[in-house]
Amino acid sequence: MVNVAVLGAAGGIGQPLSLLVKLSKDVSSLRLYDIVRCPGVAADISHINTNSQVQAFEGNAQLKDCLTGADIVVIPAGVPRKPGMTRDDLFGVNAGIVRDLVQAIAENCPKAFVCIISNPVNSTVPIAAEVLKKNGVYDPRRLFGVSTLDLVRASRFVRDLRPSFDAGTEIPVIGGHSGNTIVPIISSVQNAVHFSEEEIKTLTHRIQFGGDEVVQAKNGEGSATLSMAYAGYTFVNSIIRAMNGTPTTVCSYIDVSVDQSGFEHYKNLCADQVEYFSVPVSIGPNGVEKILPLENLTEFEKDLIKTASSAIAQNIASGVNFARK
Ligand code: NAD
Ligand code: LMR
């Protein structure tokens, strides 16, 4: 049984994500934190008849109590995009939010698994790592950037083109979580679905810019929340399974120093040096155990990795510089 804290729980992602976590039989305590609206959201969710206990924490003064004893902390706190913005445009607001929340994690639950949803993930994860390092409590095996929505989209968008494809089939997506840093590995299902080169290019572009479809459709009212809540819950469930001793694999944006030799496979394809990258990993009770290889990448996918690595290197530098200031 695990204790899960959601920071930003009253937001567009936070509410449905908290609802889904409330359905888990493996959660004993669900702590909901936000700077606004939290008591109402928590009171509502707390009436659902599953065994976990729901508590509301609102405002900085209650953050310590929210985090003390938390095993998993999920962070969807921060502002979302509006049409015309990139995820990097969110850095100015969200970098500080993530820095301060992770400082509180370092002080109150330094051994928790930390799952970062707040954008730009390519930079907020390095910020979190720097804060944990400054506090002397950094364990890179326990820090994750949640890029699961890219995998969810990849499988669903393949199904849109090939109705015989099972949308539940996992397609690895590596690199980062923004535009051309998102690298879907469609070759992993090419034997089953047979796409032409042109179709692969179109599909890859759709997966890379899938977030824009939602931002445009919401027309100023934010970005993906419901599909993200599903993706976030899927990810949290994988962590819970791993904590409970079931070997689990996920793709996540992590500090690749956890397994230097495992990362060699990807490093050789990168144009720039990257300390963080989304890769398939096996996770166990203590977090990331191994970076897993992806075999038989196509030349097209290798080129995507090269392009992604240059942008990610810059995103990492922005995050690290911000946190070290
Ligand atoms: P939202 O505005 O609906 O909700 C954000 C919530 O964060 C609000 O309730 C707000 O009060 C809260 N918040 C702000 N500052 C806080 C602080 N200091 N402490 C605690 N809570 C705070 O936004 P949303 O649609 O839920 O999106 C949240 C973030 O998730 C955005 O940055 C968005 O870009 C990102 N996102 C990431 C992915 C992904 O795949 N990783 C997908 C979708 C959205
Ligand atoms: C997404 O991929 O939907 C999120 O990162 C939100 C966004 O800004 O597109």
CSV table of C-alpha atoms and ligand atoms in Angstrom, one decimal:
chain,number,residue,atom,x,y,z
A,1,MET,CA,0.0,0.0,0.0
A,2,VAL,CA,1.4,3.4,-1.0
A,3,ASN,CA,0.9,7.0,-0.2
A,4,VAL,CA,0.5,9.2,-3.2
A,5,ALA,CA,0.6,13.0,-3.3
A,6,VAL,CA,-0.7,15.1,-6.3
A,7,LEU,CA,0.7,18.6,-6.4
A,8,GLY,CA,-1.6,20.8,-8.5
A,9,ALA,CA,-4.5,18.5,-7.7
A,10,ALA,CA,-7.3,21.1,-8.4
A,11,GLY,CA,-6.2,21.7,-12.0
A,12,GLY,CA,-7.3,20.4,-15.4
A,13,ILE,CA,-5.0,17.4,-15.1
A,14,GLY,CA,-4.9,17.2,-11.3
A,15,GLN,CA,-8.6,16.6,-10.8
A,16,PRO,CA,-9.1,13.6,-13.2
A,17,LEU,CA,-5.7,12.2,-12.3
A,18,SER,CA,-6.6,12.3,-8.6
A,19,LEU,CA,-10.0,10.7,-9.4
A,20,LEU,CA,-8.2,7.8,-11.2
A,21,VAL,CA,-5.6,7.4,-8.4
A,22,LYS,CA,-8.6,7.2,-6.0
A,23,LEU,CA,-9.7,4.1,-7.9
A,24,SER,CA,-6.4,2.2,-7.2
A,25,LYS,CA,-6.7,-0.6,-4.7
A,26,ASP,CA,-2.9,-0.2,-4.0
A,27,VAL,CA,-3.2,3.4,-2.6
A,28,SER,CA,-3.8,3.8,1.1
A,29,SER,CA,-3.5,7.6,1.4
A,30,LEU,CA,-4.2,10.2,-1.4
A,31,ARG,CA,-3.0,13.7,-0.5
A,32,LEU,CA,-4.2,16.5,-2.8
A,33,TYR,CA,-2.3,19.8,-2.8
A,34,ASP,CA,-3.0,23.0,-4.6
A,35,ILE,CA,-2.8,26.7,-4.0
A,36,VAL,CA,-6.6,27.0,-4.7
A,37,ARG,CA,-9.8,25.0,-4.8
A,38,CYS,CA,-8.3,21.9,-3.1
A,39,PRO,CA,-10.8,21.3,-0.2
A,40,GLY,CA,-13.7,21.1,-2.6
A,41,VAL,CA,-11.9,18.7,-5.0
A,42,ALA,CA,-10.8,16.5,-2.1
A,43,ALA,CA,-14.2,16.5,-0.4
A,44,ASP,CA,-15.8,15.4,-3.7
A,45,ILE,CA,-13.3,12.6,-4.5
A,46,SER,CA,-13.2,11.5,-0.9
A,47,HIS,CA,-16.8,10.2,-1.2
A,48,ILE,CA,-15.8,7.5,-3.7
A,49,ASN,CA,-16.1,4.2,-2.0
A,50,THR,CA,-12.6,2.8,-2.3
A,51,ASN,CA,-10.4,2.2,0.7
A,52,SER,CA,-7.8,5.0,0.3
A,53,GLN,CA,-8.1,8.0,2.6
A,54,VAL,CA,-8.2,11.4,0.8
A,55,GLN,CA,-6.8,14.6,2.4
A,56,ALA,CA,-6.8,18.2,1.2
A,57,PHE,CA,-3.8,20.5,1.6
A,58,GLU,CA,-4.0,24.1,0.4
A,59,GLY,CA,-1.3,26.7,0.4
A,60,ASN,CA,2.4,26.6,1.2
A,61,ALA,CA,1.9,26.3,4.9
A,62,GLN,CA,0.2,22.9,4.4
A,63,LEU,CA,2.7,21.5,1.9
A,64,LYS,CA,5.0,19.9,4.6
A,65,ASP,CA,2.1,17.9,6.0
A,66,CYS,CA,1.0,16.8,2.5
A,67,LEU,CA,4.4,15.5,1.7
A,68,THR,CA,5.5,13.9,4.9
A,69,GLY,CA,5.3,10.1,4.4
A,70,ALA,CA,4.5,10.3,0.7
A,71,ASP,CA,5.9,7.4,-1.4
A,72,ILE,CA,5.0,8.9,-4.8
A,73,VAL,CA,4.7,12.6,-5.6
A,74,VAL,CA,3.1,13.5,-9.0
A,75,ILE,CA,3.5,17.1,-10.1
A,76,PRO,CA,1.0,18.5,-12.6
A,77,ALA,CA,1.2,22.1,-11.1
A,78,GLY,CA,1.8,25.0,-13.4
A,79,VAL,CA,0.3,26.9,-16.3
A,80,PRO,CA,-0.7,25.2,-19.6
A,81,ARG,CA,-0.2,26.5,-23.2
A,82,LYS,CA,-2.5,28.6,-25.2
A,83,PRO,CA,-2.6,28.6,-29.0
A,84,GLY,CA,0.6,30.0,-30.5
A,85,MET,CA,2.8,29.1,-27.5
A,86,THR,CA,5.5,26.5,-27.3
A,87,ARG,CA,6.1,24.5,-24.1
A,88,ASP,CA,9.3,26.5,-23.6
A,89,ASP,CA,7.1,29.6,-23.3
A,90,LEU,CA,5.9,28.1,-20.0
A,91,PHE,CA,9.4,28.0,-18.5
A,92,GLY,CA,9.2,31.5,-17.0
A,93,VAL,CA,6.3,30.5,-14.7
A,94,ASN,CA,6.6,26.8,-14.3
A,95,ALA,CA,10.4,26.6,-13.6
A,96,GLY,CA,9.9,28.4,-10.3
A,97,ILE,CA,6.8,26.4,-9.4
A,98,VAL,CA,8.6,23.1,-9.9
A,99,ARG,CA,11.8,24.3,-8.1
A,100,ASP,CA,9.8,25.3,-5.0
A,101,LEU,CA,7.7,22.1,-4.9
A,102,VAL,CA,10.8,19.9,-5.3
A,103,GLN,CA,12.5,21.9,-2.5
A,104,ALA,CA,9.7,20.9,-0.3
A,105,ILE,CA,10.0,17.2,-1.4
A,106,ALA,CA,13.7,17.3,-0.6
A,107,GLU,CA,12.9,18.5,2.9
A,108,ASN,CA,9.9,16.3,3.7
A,109,CYS,CA,10.0,13.1,1.6
A,110,PRO,CA,13.4,12.8,0.0
A,111,LYS,CA,13.0,9.1,-0.8
A,112,ALA,CA,9.7,9.5,-2.7
A,113,PHE,CA,9.4,8.7,-6.4
A,114,VAL,CA,8.9,12.0,-8.1
A,115,CYS,CA,6.9,12.1,-11.4
A,116,ILE,CA,7.0,15.5,-13.2
A,117,ILE,CA,4.2,16.4,-15.6
A,118,SER,CA,4.7,20.2,-15.6
A,119,ASN,CA,6.0,21.6,-18.8
A,120,PRO,CA,8.5,22.1,-20.3
A,121,VAL,CA,9.4,18.6,-19.1
A,122,ASN,CA,12.7,18.6,-20.9
A,123,SER,CA,13.8,21.4,-18.5
A,124,THR,CA,11.7,20.9,-15.4
A,125,VAL,CA,13.2,17.5,-14.8
A,126,PRO,CA,16.8,18.8,-14.8
A,127,ILE,CA,15.6,21.6,-12.5
A,128,ALA,CA,14.2,19.1,-10.1
A,129,ALA,CA,17.4,17.1,-10.2
A,130,GLU,CA,19.5,20.2,-9.4
A,131,VAL,CA,17.3,21.0,-6.4
A,132,LEU,CA,17.6,17.5,-5.0
A,133,LYS,CA,21.3,17.6,-5.6
A,134,LYS,CA,21.6,20.9,-3.7
A,135,ASN,CA,19.9,19.3,-0.8
A,136,GLY,CA,22.1,16.2,-0.9
A,137,VAL,CA,19.2,13.8,-1.4
A,138,TYR,CA,19.3,13.2,-5.2
A,139,ASP,CA,18.6,9.6,-6.3
A,140,PRO,CA,18.4,9.7,-10.1
A,141,ARG,CA,16.6,6.3,-10.1
A,142,ARG,CA,13.6,8.0,-8.5
A,143,LEU,CA,13.1,11.0,-10.7
A,144,PHE,CA,10.9,10.7,-13.8
A,145,GLY,CA,9.6,13.1,-16.5
A,146,VAL,CA,6.2,11.8,-17.5
A,147,SER,CA,6.2,11.4,-21.3
A,148,THR,CA,3.6,8.6,-21.3
A,149,LEU,CA,1.1,10.7,-23.3
A,150,ASP,CA,3.4,10.5,-26.3
A,151,LEU,CA,3.1,6.7,-26.2
A,152,VAL,CA,-0.6,6.8,-25.7
A,153,ARG,CA,-0.9,9.1,-28.8
A,154,ALA,CA,1.4,6.9,-30.8
A,155,SER,CA,-0.6,3.8,-30.3
A,156,ARG,CA,-3.9,5.6,-30.9
A,157,PHE,CA,-2.8,7.4,-34.0
A,158,VAL,CA,-1.5,4.2,-35.5
A,159,ARG,CA,-4.9,2.7,-34.9
A,160,ASP,CA,-6.5,5.7,-36.7
A,161,LEU,CA,-4.6,4.7,-39.8
A,162,ARG,CA,-4.8,0.9,-39.4
A,163,PRO,CA,-8.1,-0.2,-37.8
A,164,SER,CA,-6.8,-3.7,-37.4
A,165,PHE,CA,-4.1,-2.5,-35.0
A,166,ASP,CA,-4.8,-3.0,-31.3
A,167,ALA,CA,-4.6,0.5,-29.8
A,168,GLY,CA,-3.4,-1.0,-26.5
A,169,THR,CA,-0.1,-2.1,-28.2
A,170,GLU,CA,2.8,-0.1,-26.8
A,171,ILE,CA,4.9,1.9,-29.2
A,172,PRO,CA,8.1,3.2,-27.6
A,173,VAL,CA,8.6,7.0,-27.8
A,174,ILE,CA,12.0,8.3,-26.8
A,175,GLY,CA,13.9,11.6,-26.7
A,176,GLY,CA,12.0,14.4,-25.0
A,177,HIS,CA,8.5,15.8,-24.6
A,178,SER,CA,8.2,18.7,-27.1
A,179,GLY,CA,7.8,18.9,-30.9
A,180,ASN,CA,10.8,17.5,-32.7
A,181,THR,CA,12.4,16.1,-29.5
A,182,ILE,CA,9.6,13.5,-29.5
A,183,VAL,CA,10.9,10.4,-31.3
A,184,PRO,CA,8.3,7.7,-31.9
A,185,ILE,CA,9.8,4.3,-32.8
A,186,ILE,CA,7.2,3.2,-35.3
A,187,SER,CA,9.5,0.6,-36.7
A,188,SER,CA,8.7,-1.5,-33.6
A,189,VAL,CA,5.3,-2.2,-35.1
A,190,GLN,CA,6.1,-2.0,-38.8
A,191,ASN,CA,5.9,-5.7,-39.3
A,192,ALA,CA,2.3,-5.7,-38.0
A,193,VAL,CA,1.0,-2.6,-39.8
A,194,HIS,CA,3.2,-1.9,-42.9
A,195,PHE,CA,3.5,1.8,-43.4
A,196,SER,CA,5.0,3.5,-46.4
A,197,GLU,CA,7.8,6.0,-45.8
A,198,GLU,CA,5.4,8.9,-46.5
A,199,GLU,CA,2.9,7.5,-44.0
A,200,ILE,CA,5.6,7.2,-41.3
A,201,LYS,CA,6.7,10.8,-41.8
A,202,THR,CA,3.1,12.0,-41.5
A,203,LEU,CA,2.4,9.8,-38.5
A,204,THR,CA,5.6,10.9,-36.8
A,205,HIS,CA,4.8,14.5,-37.3
A,206,ARG,CA,1.3,14.0,-35.8
A,207,ILE,CA,2.7,12.3,-32.7
A,208,GLN,CA,5.3,15.0,-32.3
A,209,PHE,CA,2.7,17.8,-32.5
A,210,GLY,CA,-0.3,15.9,-31.0
A,211,GLY,CA,-0.4,18.3,-28.1
A,212,ASP,CA,-1.0,21.2,-30.5
A,213,GLU,CA,-4.2,19.5,-31.8
A,214,VAL,CA,-5.6,19.7,-28.3
A,215,VAL,CA,-4.4,23.2,-27.6
A,216,GLN,CA,-6.0,24.5,-30.8
A,217,ALA,CA,-9.2,22.6,-30.2
A,218,LYS,CA,-9.5,24.0,-26.7
A,219,ASN,CA,-8.9,27.4,-28.2
A,220,GLY,CA,-7.3,29.2,-25.2
A,221,GLU,CA,-8.8,27.0,-22.5
A,222,GLY,CA,-5.6,25.0,-21.9
A,223,SER,CA,-4.0,21.8,-23.2
A,224,ALA,CA,-4.5,18.1,-22.8
A,225,THR,CA,-6.0,17.2,-19.4
A,226,LEU,CA,-8.1,14.1,-19.7
A,227,SER,CA,-5.8,12.1,-21.9
A,228,MET,CA,-2.9,13.3,-19.7
A,229,ALA,CA,-4.7,12.2,-16.6
A,230,TYR,CA,-5.1,8.7,-18.2
A,231,ALA,CA,-1.4,8.8,-19.2
A,232,GLY,CA,-0.3,10.0,-15.7
A,233,TYR,CA,-2.4,7.3,-14.0
A,234,THR,CA,-0.9,4.6,-16.2
A,235,PHE,CA,2.5,5.8,-15.3
A,236,VAL,CA,1.8,6.0,-11.5
A,237,ASN,CA,0.4,2.5,-11.7
A,238,SER,CA,3.6,1.2,-13.3
A,239,ILE,CA,5.6,2.8,-10.5
A,240,ILE,CA,3.3,1.2,-7.9
A,241,ARG,CA,3.7,-2.2,-9.6
A,242,ALA,CA,7.4,-1.8,-9.6
A,243,MET,CA,7.5,-0.7,-5.9
A,244,ASN,CA,5.4,-3.8,-5.1
A,245,GLY,CA,8.0,-6.1,-6.7
A,246,THR,CA,6.6,-6.7,-10.2
A,247,PRO,CA,9.3,-6.0,-12.8
A,248,THR,CA,8.0,-3.2,-15.0
A,249,THR,CA,9.2,-1.3,-18.1
A,250,VAL,CA,8.2,2.2,-19.0
A,251,CYS,CA,9.5,5.0,-21.3
A,252,SER,CA,10.4,8.0,-19.2
A,253,TYR,CA,12.5,11.1,-19.4
A,254,ILE,CA,15.3,10.3,-16.9
A,255,ASP,CA,18.8,11.2,-15.8
A,256,VAL,CA,20.7,8.7,-18.1
A,257,SER,CA,23.7,8.6,-15.6
A,258,VAL,CA,21.7,5.8,-13.8
A,259,ASP,CA,22.9,3.4,-16.4
A,260,GLN,CA,25.7,4.9,-18.5
A,261,SER,CA,26.5,1.6,-20.3
A,262,GLY,CA,22.8,1.1,-21.2
A,263,PHE,CA,22.6,4.6,-22.6
A,264,GLU,CA,25.7,4.1,-24.9
A,265,HIS,CA,23.3,2.5,-27.4
A,266,TYR,CA,21.5,5.9,-27.7
A,267,LYS,CA,24.4,8.2,-27.0
A,268,ASN,CA,26.1,7.1,-30.1
A,269,LEU,CA,23.2,8.3,-32.1
A,270,CYS,CA,23.0,11.7,-30.4
A,271,ALA,CA,24.5,14.8,-32.1
A,272,ASP,CA,24.9,16.6,-28.7
A,273,GLN,CA,25.7,15.3,-25.3
A,274,VAL,CA,22.5,14.9,-23.2
A,275,GLU,CA,22.3,14.1,-19.5
A,276,TYR,CA,18.5,13.5,-19.7
A,277,PHE,CA,16.6,11.6,-22.3
A,278,SER,CA,13.4,9.6,-22.5
A,279,VAL,CA,14.3,5.9,-22.9
A,280,PRO,CA,12.7,2.6,-22.2
A,281,VAL,CA,13.7,1.5,-18.7
A,282,SER,CA,13.1,-1.3,-16.3
A,283,ILE,CA,12.0,-0.2,-12.9
A,284,GLY,CA,12.1,-2.1,-9.6
A,285,PRO,CA,11.3,-1.3,-6.0
A,286,ASN,CA,14.1,1.3,-5.8
A,287,GLY,CA,13.4,2.9,-9.2
A,288,VAL,CA,15.2,2.8,-12.5
A,289,GLU,CA,17.3,-0.4,-12.8
A,290,LYS,CA,18.4,-0.5,-16.5
A,291,ILE,CA,18.1,1.5,-19.7
A,292,LEU,CA,16.9,-1.0,-22.3
A,293,PRO,CA,18.0,-1.0,-25.9
A,294,LEU,CA,15.7,-0.6,-29.0
A,295,GLU,CA,17.0,-2.7,-31.8
A,296,ASN,CA,16.8,-2.2,-35.6
A,297,LEU,CA,16.1,1.5,-35.6
A,298,THR,CA,15.6,2.9,-39.1
A,299,GLU,CA,17.8,5.6,-40.6
A,300,PHE,CA,14.8,7.9,-40.3
A,301,GLU,CA,14.5,7.2,-36.6
A,302,LYS,CA,18.3,7.7,-36.1
A,303,ASP,CA,18.0,11.1,-37.8
A,304,LEU,CA,15.1,12.0,-35.5
A,305,ILE,CA,17.3,11.1,-32.5
A,306,LYS,CA,20.1,13.3,-33.7
A,307,THR,CA,17.8,16.3,-34.2
A,308,ALA,CA,16.1,15.7,-30.8
A,309,SER,CA,19.4,15.6,-28.9
A,310,SER,CA,20.4,19.0,-30.0
A,311,ALA,CA,17.2,20.6,-28.8
A,312,ILE,CA,17.1,18.6,-25.6
A,313,ALA,CA,20.7,19.6,-24.8
A,314,GLN,CA,19.6,23.3,-24.9
A,315,ASN,CA,16.5,22.6,-22.8
A,316,ILE,CA,18.6,20.8,-20.2
A,317,ALA,CA,21.1,23.7,-20.1
A,318,SER,CA,18.2,26.2,-19.5
A,319,GLY,CA,16.9,24.1,-16.6
A,320,VAL,CA,20.3,23.6,-15.0
A,321,ASN,CA,21.3,27.3,-15.4
A,322,PHE,CA,18.0,28.4,-13.8
A,323,ALA,CA,18.3,26.0,-10.8
A,324,ARG,CA,22.0,26.9,-10.2
A,325,LYS,CA,21.3,30.7,-10.2
B,1,NAD,P1,-4.2,23.9,-15.0
B,1,NAD,O1,-4.0,25.4,-15.0
B,1,NAD,O2,-5.6,23.5,-15.3
B,1,NAD,O3,-3.9,23.4,-13.6
B,1,NAD,C1,-2.7,23.7,-12.9
B,1,NAD,C2,-2.9,23.7,-11.4
B,1,NAD,O4,-1.6,23.9,-10.8
B,1,NAD,C3,-3.9,24.7,-11.0
B,1,NAD,O5,-4.9,24.2,-10.2
B,1,NAD,C4,-3.0,25.7,-10.1
B,1,NAD,O6,-3.7,26.3,-9.0
B,1,NAD,C5,-1.9,24.7,-9.7
B,1,NAD,N1,-0.7,25.4,-9.2
B,1,NAD,C6,-0.1,26.6,-9.7
B,1,NAD,N2,0.9,26.9,-9.0
B,1,NAD,C7,1.0,25.9,-8.0
B,1,NAD,C8,1.9,25.7,-6.9
B,1,NAD,N3,2.9,26.5,-6.7
B,1,NAD,N4,1.7,24.6,-6.2
B,1,NAD,C9,0.7,23.8,-6.4
B,1,NAD,N5,-0.2,24.0,-7.4
B,1,NAD,C10,0.0,25.0,-8.2
B,1,NAD,O7,-3.2,23.3,-15.9
B,1,NAD,P2,-3.2,21.7,-16.5
B,1,NAD,O8,-3.9,21.7,-17.8
B,1,NAD,O9,-3.5,20.8,-15.4
B,1,NAD,O10,-1.6,21.6,-16.9
B,1,NAD,C11,-0.6,21.6,-15.9
B,1,NAD,C12,0.8,21.4,-16.4
B,1,NAD,O11,0.9,20.1,-17.1
B,1,NAD,C13,1.1,22.4,-17.5
B,1,NAD,O12,2.4,22.9,-17.4
B,1,NAD,C14,1.0,21.6,-18.8
B,1,NAD,O13,1.8,22.1,-19.8
B,1,NAD,C15,1.5,20.3,-18.4
B,1,NAD,N6,1.2,19.1,-19.2
B,1,NAD,C16,2.1,18.2,-19.4
B,1,NAD,C17,1.8,17.0,-20.1
B,1,NAD,C18,2.8,16.0,-20.3
B,1,NAD,O14,2.7,15.1,-21.2
B,1,NAD,N7,3.9,15.9,-19.5
B,1,NAD,C19,0.6,16.9,-20.7
B,1,NAD,C20,-0.4,17.9,-20.5
B,1,NAD,C21,-0.1,19.0,-19.8
B,2,LMR,C1,0.8,17.6,-24.4
B,2,LMR,O1,1.6,16.9,-25.0
B,2,LMR,O2,-0.4,17.5,-24.6
B,2,LMR,C2,1.2,18.5,-23.3
B,2,LMR,O3,2.6,18.6,-23.2
B,2,LMR,C3,0.6,19.8,-23.2
B,2,LMR,C4,0.9,20.7,-24.4
B,2,LMR,O4,1.3,21.8,-24.1
B,2,LMR,O5,0.8,20.3,-25.5
